[in-house]
Amino acid sequence: DIQMTQSPSTLSASVGDRVTITCRASQTIFNWLAWYQQKPGRAPKVLIYKASTLEDGVPSRFSGSGSGRDYTLTISSLQPDDFATYYCQQSSSYPRTFGQGTKVEIK
Amino acid sequence: QLQLQESGSGLVKPSQTLSLTCTLSGGSIDSDANSWSWIRQPPGKGLEYLGYVYHGGSTYYTPSLRSRVTMSLDKSKNQFSLNLTSVTAADTAVYYCARDRRGDNAMDVWGHGTTVTVSS
């Protein structure tokens, strides 16, 4: 299985901050990387797929980048609705695997 | 608008079988060659991928559960299902169904999730 390692596990930030979350795969995943946002009691929601493609309807303050093993999710200006847990997920091979999550908290 | 809804047993006794169904509305489960997946999330923990059933009926199961899990598709009911046998407390989780979108591998449609507790 491909292991996905996210950092940090928790991030404290303020509204308006630029936020970056990283994800490292145990082997190259050829940009088959998605980012999900999950709020308490809710299902995950896809934000980014294929490393950098923004899902329809997702605000443009979210962006993704990376290649090979290393990927990044950036929120350019954190909004109140963005406080949530974020997961990366590789879809290069089965089983699909997720990072352990990054909780973005209010500072 | 596509929607998925999980249903099934919320409380299962140890050693028994967990059975869940996911119903698609707003579209056909037989269209576009998508895969239909199950993911679970133990209380306070991260997401675990369980496997998928393809629109043609083929399946993939995550190796750690392969001996206990079965997934299937019922096109006539626009549903797919998950059976997990010999459950233990470790199988207690919120179970989600999701569409694995063909071509870009994004899980773009999710059910709300259903809580399954394994307890005597």
PDB file of C-alpha atoms in Angstrom:
ATOM      1  CA  ASP A   1       0.000   0.000   0.000  1.00  0.00           C
ATOM      2  CA  ILE A   2       1.097   3.582  -0.633  1.00  0.00           C
ATOM      3  CA  GLN A   3       1.484   5.463   2.635  1.00  0.00           C
ATOM      4  CA  MET A   4       0.407   9.112   2.717  1.00  0.00           C
ATOM      5  CA  THR A   5       1.952  11.395   5.328  1.00  0.00           C
ATOM      6  CA  GLN A   6       0.390  14.784   5.966  1.00  0.00           C
ATOM      7  CA  SER A   7       1.821  17.679   7.909  1.00  0.00           C
ATOM      8  CA  PRO A   8       1.094  19.355  10.142  1.00  0.00           C
ATOM      9  CA  SER A   9      -1.502  17.332  12.068  1.00  0.00           C
ATOM     10  CA  THR A  10      -2.966  20.523  13.500  1.00  0.00           C
ATOM     11  CA  LEU A  11      -2.642  24.074  12.298  1.00  0.00           C
ATOM     12  CA  SER A  12      -3.780  27.190  14.157  1.00  0.00           C
ATOM     13  CA  ALA A  13      -4.471  30.156  11.928  1.00  0.00           C
ATOM     14  CA  SER A  14      -6.459  33.378  11.699  1.00  0.00           C
ATOM     15  CA  VAL A  15      -8.947  34.585   9.142  1.00  0.00           C
ATOM     16  CA  GLY A  16      -7.024  36.036   6.226  1.00  0.00           C
ATOM     17  CA  ASP A  17      -3.925  33.890   6.762  1.00  0.00           C
ATOM     18  CA  ARG A  18      -2.269  31.967   3.960  1.00  0.00           C
ATOM     19  CA  VAL A  19      -2.289  28.289   4.908  1.00  0.00           C
ATOM     20  CA  THR A  20      -0.239  25.444   3.465  1.00  0.00           C
ATOM     21  CA  ILE A  21      -0.695  21.721   4.097  1.00  0.00           C
ATOM     22  CA  THR A  22       1.724  19.172   2.723  1.00  0.00           C
ATOM     23  CA  CYS A  23       1.330  15.540   1.795  1.00  0.00           C
ATOM     24  CA  ARG A  24       4.091  13.078   0.990  1.00  0.00           C
ATOM     25  CA  ALA A  25       3.512   9.694  -0.638  1.00  0.00           C
ATOM     26  CA  SER A  26       5.729   6.691   0.053  1.00  0.00           C
ATOM     27  CA  GLN A  27       6.278   6.369  -3.711  1.00  0.00           C
ATOM     28  CA  THR A  28       5.578   8.444  -6.759  1.00  0.00           C
ATOM     29  CA  ILE A  29       1.874   8.823  -7.487  1.00  0.00           C
ATOM     30  CA  PHE A  30       2.080  10.665 -10.817  1.00  0.00           C
ATOM     31  CA  ASN A  31      -0.189  13.544  -9.701  1.00  0.00           C
ATOM     32  CA  TRP A  32      -3.029  11.190  -8.764  1.00  0.00           C
ATOM     33  CA  LEU A  33      -3.696  13.173  -5.642  1.00  0.00           C
ATOM     34  CA  ALA A  34      -6.930  14.610  -4.318  1.00  0.00           C
ATOM     35  CA  TRP A  35      -7.659  16.905  -1.394  1.00  0.00           C
ATOM     36  CA  TYR A  36     -10.830  16.675   0.697  1.00  0.00           C
ATOM     37  CA  GLN A  37     -12.348  18.951   3.293  1.00  0.00           C
ATOM     38  CA  GLN A  38     -14.357  17.471   6.137  1.00  0.00           C
ATOM     39  CA  LYS A  39     -16.383  19.320   8.729  1.00  0.00           C
ATOM     40  CA  PRO A  40     -17.603  17.690  11.962  1.00  0.00           C
ATOM     41  CA  GLY A  41     -20.508  15.323  11.360  1.00  0.00           C
ATOM     42  CA  ARG A  42     -20.281  15.749   7.587  1.00  0.00           C
ATOM     43  CA  ALA A  43     -18.988  13.690   4.716  1.00  0.00           C
ATOM     44  CA  PRO A  44     -15.740  14.710   3.049  1.00  0.00           C
ATOM     45  CA  LYS A  45     -15.963  17.053   0.079  1.00  0.00           C
ATOM     46  CA  VAL A  46     -13.495  16.999  -2.799  1.00  0.00           C
ATOM     47  CA  LEU A  47     -11.632  20.273  -3.330  1.00  0.00           C
ATOM     48  CA  ILE A  48      -8.801  19.397  -5.709  1.00  0.00           C
ATOM     49  CA  TYR A  49      -8.123  16.394  -7.937  1.00  0.00           C
ATOM     50  CA  LYS A  50      -5.201  15.377 -10.141  1.00  0.00           C
ATOM     51  CA  ALA A  51      -3.016  17.403  -7.770  1.00  0.00           C
ATOM     52  CA  SER A  52      -4.016  20.830  -9.052  1.00  0.00           C
ATOM     53  CA  THR A  53      -7.465  20.789 -10.702  1.00  0.00           C
ATOM     54  CA  LEU A  54     -10.090  22.690  -8.769  1.00  0.00           C
ATOM     55  CA  GLU A  55     -13.412  20.870  -8.410  1.00  0.00           C
ATOM     56  CA  ASP A  56     -16.400  22.776  -9.818  1.00  0.00           C
ATOM     57  CA  GLY A  57     -17.883  25.138  -7.272  1.00  0.00           C
ATOM     58  CA  VAL A  58     -14.831  25.231  -5.002  1.00  0.00           C
ATOM     59  CA  PRO A  59     -13.580  28.769  -4.256  1.00  0.00           C
ATOM     60  CA  SER A  60     -10.450  29.838  -6.078  1.00  0.00           C
ATOM     61  CA  ARG A  61      -8.636  30.565  -2.805  1.00  0.00           C
ATOM     62  CA  PHE A  62      -7.951  26.809  -2.727  1.00  0.00           C
ATOM     63  CA  SER A  63      -5.113  25.567  -4.887  1.00  0.00           C
ATOM     64  CA  GLY A  64      -3.031  22.446  -5.203  1.00  0.00           C
ATOM     65  CA  SER A  65       0.446  21.794  -6.486  1.00  0.00           C
ATOM     66  CA  GLY A  66       3.184  19.218  -6.485  1.00  0.00           C
ATOM     67  CA  SER A  67       4.570  16.277  -8.358  1.00  0.00           C
ATOM     68  CA  GLY A  68       6.216  12.935  -7.776  1.00  0.00           C
ATOM     69  CA  ARG A  69       5.846  12.190  -4.090  1.00  0.00           C
ATOM     70  CA  ASP A  70       5.241  15.671  -2.656  1.00  0.00           C
ATOM     71  CA  TYR A  71       2.046  17.712  -2.849  1.00  0.00           C
ATOM     72  CA  THR A  72       0.656  20.866  -1.287  1.00  0.00           C
ATOM     73  CA  LEU A  73      -2.757  22.334  -0.589  1.00  0.00           C
ATOM     74  CA  THR A  74      -2.792  26.104  -0.189  1.00  0.00           C
ATOM     75  CA  ILE A  75      -5.589  28.337   1.042  1.00  0.00           C
ATOM     76  CA  SER A  76      -4.628  31.837  -0.037  1.00  0.00           C
ATOM     77  CA  SER A  77      -6.769  33.730   2.478  1.00  0.00           C
ATOM     78  CA  LEU A  78      -8.411  31.643   5.173  1.00  0.00           C
ATOM     79  CA  GLN A  79     -12.135  32.246   5.583  1.00  0.00           C
ATOM     80  CA  PRO A  80     -14.376  31.340   8.553  1.00  0.00           C
ATOM     81  CA  ASP A  81     -15.947  28.520   6.525  1.00  0.00           C
ATOM     82  CA  ASP A  82     -12.513  26.921   5.983  1.00  0.00           C
ATOM     83  CA  PHE A  83     -11.966  25.769   9.565  1.00  0.00           C
ATOM     84  CA  ALA A  84     -12.167  22.012   9.068  1.00  0.00           C
ATOM     85  CA  THR A  85     -10.043  18.901   8.668  1.00  0.00           C
ATOM     86  CA  TYR A  86      -8.282  18.323   5.357  1.00  0.00           C
ATOM     87  CA  TYR A  87      -7.231  14.969   3.925  1.00  0.00           C
ATOM     88  CA  CYS A  88      -5.057  14.080   0.986  1.00  0.00           C
ATOM     89  CA  GLN A  89      -5.747  10.850  -0.889  1.00  0.00           C
ATOM     90  CA  GLN A  90      -3.798   9.037  -3.555  1.00  0.00           C
ATOM     91  CA  SER A  91      -5.620   7.418  -6.457  1.00  0.00           C
ATOM     92  CA  SER A  92      -2.566   6.114  -8.287  1.00  0.00           C
ATOM     93  CA  SER A  93      -3.147   2.560  -7.116  1.00  0.00           C
ATOM     94  CA  TYR A  94      -5.376   0.405  -4.983  1.00  0.00           C
ATOM     95  CA  PRO A  95      -6.086   0.440  -2.153  1.00  0.00           C
ATOM     96  CA  ARG A  96      -6.754   4.150  -2.222  1.00  0.00           C
ATOM     97  CA  THR A  97      -5.087   5.616   0.846  1.00  0.00           C
ATOM     98  CA  PHE A  98      -5.625   8.806   2.798  1.00  0.00           C
ATOM     99  CA  GLY A  99      -3.340  10.975   4.839  1.00  0.00           C
ATOM    100  CA  GLN A 100      -4.051  11.133   8.541  1.00  0.00           C
ATOM    101  CA  GLY A 101      -5.643  14.567   8.237  1.00  0.00           C
ATOM    102  CA  THR A 102      -4.799  18.159   9.111  1.00  0.00           C
ATOM    103  CA  LYS A 103      -7.133  20.008  11.423  1.00  0.00           C
ATOM    104  CA  VAL A 104      -7.226  23.754  10.744  1.00  0.00           C
ATOM    105  CA  GLU A 105      -8.220  25.534  13.933  1.00  0.00           C
ATOM    106  CA  ILE A 106      -8.986  29.126  14.820  1.00  0.00           C
ATOM    107  CA  LYS A 107      -5.981  30.860  16.367  1.00  0.00           C
TER     108      LYS A 107
ATOM    109  CA  GLN B   1     -28.265  16.436  -8.792  1.00  0.00           C
ATOM    110  CA  LEU B   2     -26.731  13.126  -7.793  1.00  0.00           C
ATOM    111  CA  GLN B   3     -27.244  12.026  -4.211  1.00  0.00           C
ATOM    112  CA  LEU B   4     -26.213   8.933  -2.288  1.00  0.00           C
ATOM    113  CA  GLN B   5     -27.896   7.657   0.865  1.00  0.00           C
ATOM    114  CA  GLU B   6     -26.655   4.888   3.123  1.00  0.00           C
ATOM    115  CA  SER B   7     -29.031   2.632   5.018  1.00  0.00           C
ATOM    116  CA  GLY B   8     -28.731  -0.480   7.125  1.00  0.00           C
ATOM    117  CA  SER B   9     -28.034  -1.890  10.534  1.00  0.00           C
ATOM    118  CA  GLY B  10     -26.799   0.694  13.035  1.00  0.00           C
ATOM    119  CA  LEU B  11     -26.061  -1.777  15.826  1.00  0.00           C
ATOM    120  CA  VAL B  12     -24.404  -5.111  15.138  1.00  0.00           C
ATOM    121  CA  LYS B  13     -23.375  -7.760  17.636  1.00  0.00           C
ATOM    122  CA  PRO B  14     -19.798  -9.017  17.667  1.00  0.00           C
ATOM    123  CA  SER B  15     -19.180 -11.918  15.263  1.00  0.00           C
ATOM    124  CA  GLN B  16     -22.285 -11.040  13.235  1.00  0.00           C
ATOM    125  CA  THR B  17     -22.547  -9.467   9.765  1.00  0.00           C
ATOM    126  CA  LEU B  18     -22.732  -5.770   9.025  1.00  0.00           C
ATOM    127  CA  SER B  19     -24.965  -5.018   6.021  1.00  0.00           C
ATOM    128  CA  LEU B  20     -25.310  -1.617   4.407  1.00  0.00           C
ATOM    129  CA  THR B  21     -26.940  -0.368   1.237  1.00  0.00           C
ATOM    130  CA  CYS B  22     -26.271   2.826  -0.682  1.00  0.00           C
ATOM    131  CA  THR B  23     -29.007   4.191  -2.935  1.00  0.00           C
ATOM    132  CA  LEU B  24     -28.297   6.598  -5.769  1.00  0.00           C
ATOM    133  CA  SER B  25     -30.859   9.226  -6.717  1.00  0.00           C
ATOM    134  CA  GLY B  26     -30.738  11.734  -9.527  1.00  0.00           C
ATOM    135  CA  GLY B  27     -28.925   9.424 -11.904  1.00  0.00           C
ATOM    136  CA  SER B  28     -28.243   5.849 -12.937  1.00  0.00           C
ATOM    137  CA  ILE B  29     -25.730   3.653 -11.204  1.00  0.00           C
ATOM    138  CA  ASP B  30     -25.130   1.999 -14.564  1.00  0.00           C
ATOM    139  CA  SER B  31     -24.005   5.119 -16.396  1.00  0.00           C
ATOM    140  CA  ASP B  32     -20.577   6.482 -17.203  1.00  0.00           C
ATOM    141  CA  ALA B  33     -18.558   3.473 -16.001  1.00  0.00           C
ATOM    142  CA  ASN B  34     -17.951   4.885 -12.544  1.00  0.00           C
ATOM    143  CA  SER B  35     -16.847   2.896  -9.506  1.00  0.00           C
ATOM    144  CA  TRP B  36     -18.946   2.873  -6.364  1.00  0.00           C
ATOM    145  CA  SER B  37     -16.899   2.873  -3.198  1.00  0.00           C
ATOM    146  CA  TRP B  38     -17.132   2.360   0.531  1.00  0.00           C
ATOM    147  CA  ILE B  39     -15.049   4.298   3.043  1.00  0.00           C
ATOM    148  CA  ARG B  40     -15.238   4.231   6.822  1.00  0.00           C
ATOM    149  CA  GLN B  41     -14.125   6.489   9.646  1.00  0.00           C
ATOM    150  CA  PRO B  42     -13.729   5.166  13.207  1.00  0.00           C
ATOM    151  CA  PRO B  43     -14.712   7.620  15.939  1.00  0.00           C
ATOM    152  CA  GLY B  44     -12.211  10.475  16.109  1.00  0.00           C
ATOM    153  CA  LYS B  45      -9.976   8.932  13.457  1.00  0.00           C
ATOM    154  CA  GLY B  46      -9.163   9.266   9.773  1.00  0.00           C
ATOM    155  CA  LEU B  47     -10.622   7.791   6.608  1.00  0.00           C
ATOM    156  CA  GLU B  48     -10.153   4.180   5.563  1.00  0.00           C
ATOM    157  CA  TYR B  49     -10.892   2.980   2.043  1.00  0.00           C
ATOM    158  CA  LEU B  50     -12.703  -0.365   1.974  1.00  0.00           C
ATOM    159  CA  GLY B  51     -13.137  -1.063  -1.729  1.00  0.00           C
ATOM    160  CA  TYR B  52     -15.370  -0.609  -4.726  1.00  0.00           C
ATOM    161  CA  VAL B  53     -17.852  -2.284  -7.005  1.00  0.00           C
ATOM    162  CA  TYR B  54     -17.564  -1.300 -10.633  1.00  0.00           C
ATOM    163  CA  HIS B  55     -20.611  -0.557 -12.769  1.00  0.00           C
ATOM    164  CA  GLY B  56     -19.977  -3.847 -14.566  1.00  0.00           C
ATOM    165  CA  GLY B  57     -20.030  -5.744 -11.276  1.00  0.00           C
ATOM    166  CA  SER B  58     -16.340  -6.384 -10.722  1.00  0.00           C
ATOM    167  CA  THR B  59     -14.992  -5.596  -7.278  1.00  0.00           C
ATOM    168  CA  TYR B  60     -11.881  -4.607  -5.374  1.00  0.00           C
ATOM    169  CA  TYR B  61     -11.442  -5.056  -1.634  1.00  0.00           C
ATOM    170  CA  THR B  62      -8.733  -3.618   0.550  1.00  0.00           C
ATOM    171  CA  PRO B  63      -6.376  -6.486   1.526  1.00  0.00           C
ATOM    172  CA  SER B  64      -6.846  -6.147   5.287  1.00  0.00           C
ATOM    173  CA  LEU B  65     -10.585  -6.851   4.941  1.00  0.00           C
ATOM    174  CA  ARG B  66     -10.605  -9.100   1.889  1.00  0.00           C
ATOM    175  CA  SER B  67     -11.539 -12.265   3.793  1.00  0.00           C
ATOM    176  CA  ARG B  68     -14.591 -10.608   5.396  1.00  0.00           C
ATOM    177  CA  VAL B  69     -16.023  -8.156   2.867  1.00  0.00           C
ATOM    178  CA  THR B  70     -18.395  -8.467  -0.065  1.00  0.00           C
ATOM    179  CA  MET B  71     -19.684  -5.651  -2.258  1.00  0.00           C
ATOM    180  CA  SER B  72     -22.335  -5.916  -4.917  1.00  0.00           C
ATOM    181  CA  LEU B  73     -24.470  -3.862  -7.259  1.00  0.00           C
ATOM    182  CA  ASP B  74     -28.224  -3.994  -7.890  1.00  0.00           C
ATOM    183  CA  LYS B  75     -28.875  -1.978 -11.019  1.00  0.00           C
ATOM    184  CA  SER B  76     -32.620  -2.559 -10.883  1.00  0.00           C
ATOM    185  CA  LYS B  77     -32.763  -0.764  -7.536  1.00  0.00           C
ATOM    186  CA  ASN B  78     -29.993   1.740  -8.322  1.00  0.00           C
ATOM    187  CA  GLN B  79     -28.172   0.493  -5.237  1.00  0.00           C
ATOM    188  CA  PHE B  80     -24.886  -1.005  -4.169  1.00  0.00           C
ATOM    189  CA  SER B  81     -24.181  -2.814  -0.960  1.00  0.00           C
ATOM    190  CA  LEU B  82     -21.539  -3.745   1.603  1.00  0.00           C
ATOM    191  CA  ASN B  83     -21.455  -6.883   3.737  1.00  0.00           C
ATOM    192  CA  LEU B  84     -18.794  -7.282   6.403  1.00  0.00           C
ATOM    193  CA  THR B  85     -18.732 -10.556   8.311  1.00  0.00           C
ATOM    194  CA  SER B  86     -17.372 -11.494  11.747  1.00  0.00           C
ATOM    195  CA  VAL B  87     -17.379  -7.937  13.001  1.00  0.00           C
ATOM    196  CA  THR B  88     -15.577  -6.764  16.121  1.00  0.00           C
ATOM    197  CA  ALA B  89     -15.491  -3.496  18.030  1.00  0.00           C
ATOM    198  CA  ALA B  90     -12.752  -2.355  15.649  1.00  0.00           C
ATOM    199  CA  ASP B  91     -15.372  -2.200  12.883  1.00  0.00           C
ATOM    200  CA  THR B  92     -17.306   0.489  14.749  1.00  0.00           C
ATOM    201  CA  ALA B  93     -17.260   3.529  12.466  1.00  0.00           C
ATOM    202  CA  VAL B  94     -19.178   5.925  10.294  1.00  0.00           C
ATOM    203  CA  TYR B  95     -19.547   4.206   6.938  1.00  0.00           C
ATOM    204  CA  TYR B  96     -19.702   6.301   3.782  1.00  0.00           C
ATOM    205  CA  CYS B  97     -20.544   5.356   0.237  1.00  0.00           C
ATOM    206  CA  ALA B  98     -19.132   7.450  -2.582  1.00  0.00           C
ATOM    207  CA  ARG B  99     -18.814   7.692  -6.343  1.00  0.00           C
ATOM    208  CA  ASP B 100     -15.291   7.330  -7.675  1.00  0.00           C
ATOM    209  CA  ARG B 101     -15.590   9.451 -10.796  1.00  0.00           C
ATOM    210  CA  ARG B 102     -14.300   7.874 -13.991  1.00  0.00           C
ATOM    211  CA  GLY B 103     -11.294   9.499 -15.563  1.00  0.00           C
ATOM    212  CA  ASP B 104      -9.994  11.684 -12.774  1.00  0.00           C
ATOM    213  CA  ASN B 105     -10.456   9.344  -9.792  1.00  0.00           C
ATOM    214  CA  ALA B 106     -12.061  11.977  -7.596  1.00  0.00           C
ATOM    215  CA  MET B 107     -14.638  10.823  -5.057  1.00  0.00           C
ATOM    216  CA  ASP B 108     -17.082  13.540  -5.960  1.00  0.00           C
ATOM    217  CA  VAL B 109     -20.412  12.368  -4.552  1.00  0.00           C
ATOM    218  CA  TRP B 110     -20.700  11.086  -0.986  1.00  0.00           C
ATOM    219  CA  GLY B 111     -23.492   9.833   1.173  1.00  0.00           C
ATOM    220  CA  HIS B 112     -24.091  11.522   4.505  1.00  0.00           C
ATOM    221  CA  GLY B 113     -22.630   8.537   6.309  1.00  0.00           C
ATOM    222  CA  THR B 114     -24.204   6.035   8.656  1.00  0.00           C
ATOM    223  CA  THR B 115     -22.926   5.122  12.105  1.00  0.00           C
ATOM    224  CA  VAL B 116     -22.428   1.445  12.791  1.00  0.00           C
ATOM    225  CA  THR B 117     -21.692   0.348  16.341  1.00  0.00           C
ATOM    226  CA  VAL B 118     -20.495  -3.155  17.121  1.00  0.00           C
ATOM    227  CA  SER B 119     -21.584  -4.052  20.616  1.00  0.00           C
ATOM    228  CA  SER B 120     -23.321  -6.848  22.460  1.00  0.00           C
TER     229      SER B 120
END
